[in-house]
Each structure stands twice: as C-alpha cells, then as structure tokens.
Tab-separated table of C-alpha atoms in Angstrom:
chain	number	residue	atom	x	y	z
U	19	UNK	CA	12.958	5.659	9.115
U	20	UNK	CA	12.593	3.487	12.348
U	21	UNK	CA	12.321	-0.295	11.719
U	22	UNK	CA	10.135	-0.449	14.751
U	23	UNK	CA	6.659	-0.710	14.044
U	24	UNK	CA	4.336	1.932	13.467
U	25	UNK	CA	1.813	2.956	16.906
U	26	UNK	CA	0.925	5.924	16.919
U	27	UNK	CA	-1.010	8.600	14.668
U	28	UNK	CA	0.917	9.166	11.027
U	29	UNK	CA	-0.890	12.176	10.080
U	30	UNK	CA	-2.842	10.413	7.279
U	31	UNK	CA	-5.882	9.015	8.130
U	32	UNK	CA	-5.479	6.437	5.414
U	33	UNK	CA	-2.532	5.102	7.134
U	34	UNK	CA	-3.833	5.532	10.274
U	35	UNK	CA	-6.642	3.104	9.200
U	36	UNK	CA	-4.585	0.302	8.010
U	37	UNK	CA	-2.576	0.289	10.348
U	38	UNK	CA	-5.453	-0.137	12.838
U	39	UNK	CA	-5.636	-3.967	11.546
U	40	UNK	CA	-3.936	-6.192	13.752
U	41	UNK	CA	-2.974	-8.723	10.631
U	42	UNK	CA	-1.262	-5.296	8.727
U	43	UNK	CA	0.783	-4.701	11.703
U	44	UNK	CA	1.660	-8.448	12.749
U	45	UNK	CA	2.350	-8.513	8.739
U	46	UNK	CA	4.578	-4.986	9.207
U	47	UNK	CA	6.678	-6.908	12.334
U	48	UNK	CA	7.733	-9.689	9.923
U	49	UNK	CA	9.389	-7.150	7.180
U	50	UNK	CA	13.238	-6.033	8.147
U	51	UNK	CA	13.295	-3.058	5.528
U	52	UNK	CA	11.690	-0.006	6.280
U	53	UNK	CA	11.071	0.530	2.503
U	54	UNK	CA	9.420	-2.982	2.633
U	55	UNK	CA	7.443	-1.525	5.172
U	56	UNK	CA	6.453	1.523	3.102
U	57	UNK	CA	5.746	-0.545	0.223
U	58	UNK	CA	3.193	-3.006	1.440
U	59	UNK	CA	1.365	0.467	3.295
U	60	UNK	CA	1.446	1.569	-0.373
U	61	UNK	CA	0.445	-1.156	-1.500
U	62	UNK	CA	-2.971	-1.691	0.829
U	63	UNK	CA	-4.063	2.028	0.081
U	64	UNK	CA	-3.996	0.916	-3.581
U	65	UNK	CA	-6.079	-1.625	-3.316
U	66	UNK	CA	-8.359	-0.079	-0.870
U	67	UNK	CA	-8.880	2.482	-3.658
U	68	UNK	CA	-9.340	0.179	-6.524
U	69	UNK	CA	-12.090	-1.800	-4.091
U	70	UNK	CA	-13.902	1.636	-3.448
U	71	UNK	CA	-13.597	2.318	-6.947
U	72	UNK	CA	-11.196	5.385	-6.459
U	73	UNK	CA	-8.963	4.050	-8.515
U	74	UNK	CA	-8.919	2.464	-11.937
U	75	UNK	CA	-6.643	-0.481	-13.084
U	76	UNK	CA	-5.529	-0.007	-16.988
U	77	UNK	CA	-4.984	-3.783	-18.169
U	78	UNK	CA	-2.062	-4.425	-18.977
U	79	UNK	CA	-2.622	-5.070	-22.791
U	80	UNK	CA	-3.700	-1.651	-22.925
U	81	UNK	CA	-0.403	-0.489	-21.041
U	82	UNK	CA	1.935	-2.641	-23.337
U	83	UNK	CA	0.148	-1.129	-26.354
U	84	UNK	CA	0.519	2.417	-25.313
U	85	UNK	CA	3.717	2.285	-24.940
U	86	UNK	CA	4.241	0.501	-27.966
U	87	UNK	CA	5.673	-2.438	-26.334
C-alpha cells in the first residue's frame, strides 16, 4: 500500500466519506505506516457506526465474563 495519502475515490463510500474531512486526512499525513493508516480509517467507521447506532458496544465486564476471564 502507498504511504501517500489517500485522494481519490476508494470504492467504498464509507471511506470515501471520511476521508472527505480535511482533519482525517491532515491526521492520515502525520502517520508513517500504511497499516496505521488503515487502522485509524477502521477505526472512524467504527465509531461512526456505534454513533448511528449500527453498531453495539458489549462492555467489557460482559466480554471478560464470557470468556471466563
């Protein structure tokens, strides 16, 4: 993957929207690993889900306790 930063069209629209905000990409410029890169995109989609209510967070008591940690 190119550590340049993303400008054009990534065939997901979810991406495409992110990357549309001037802070994600100024924020994309400062990271020197593509999979850093890759990761905060991740990230933002995740949390743009959970906001929407896409998504639901399990706390993390209920996480430790199903897996009998």
């Amino acid at each position: 993957m190119s550590t340049e930063p993303v400008t054009q069209s990534t065939m997901d629209p979810e991406t495409d929207e992110i990357l549309a905000d001037p802070e994600v990409r100024a924020a994309l410029a400062e990271l020197d690993d593509p999979e850093d890169r890759e990761d905060l995109i991740d990230h933002l989609k995740v949390m743009r889900r959970l906001r929407e209510g896409k998504e639901k967070m399990t706390p993390w008591e209920e996480v430790k306790e199903r897996l009998g940690l």
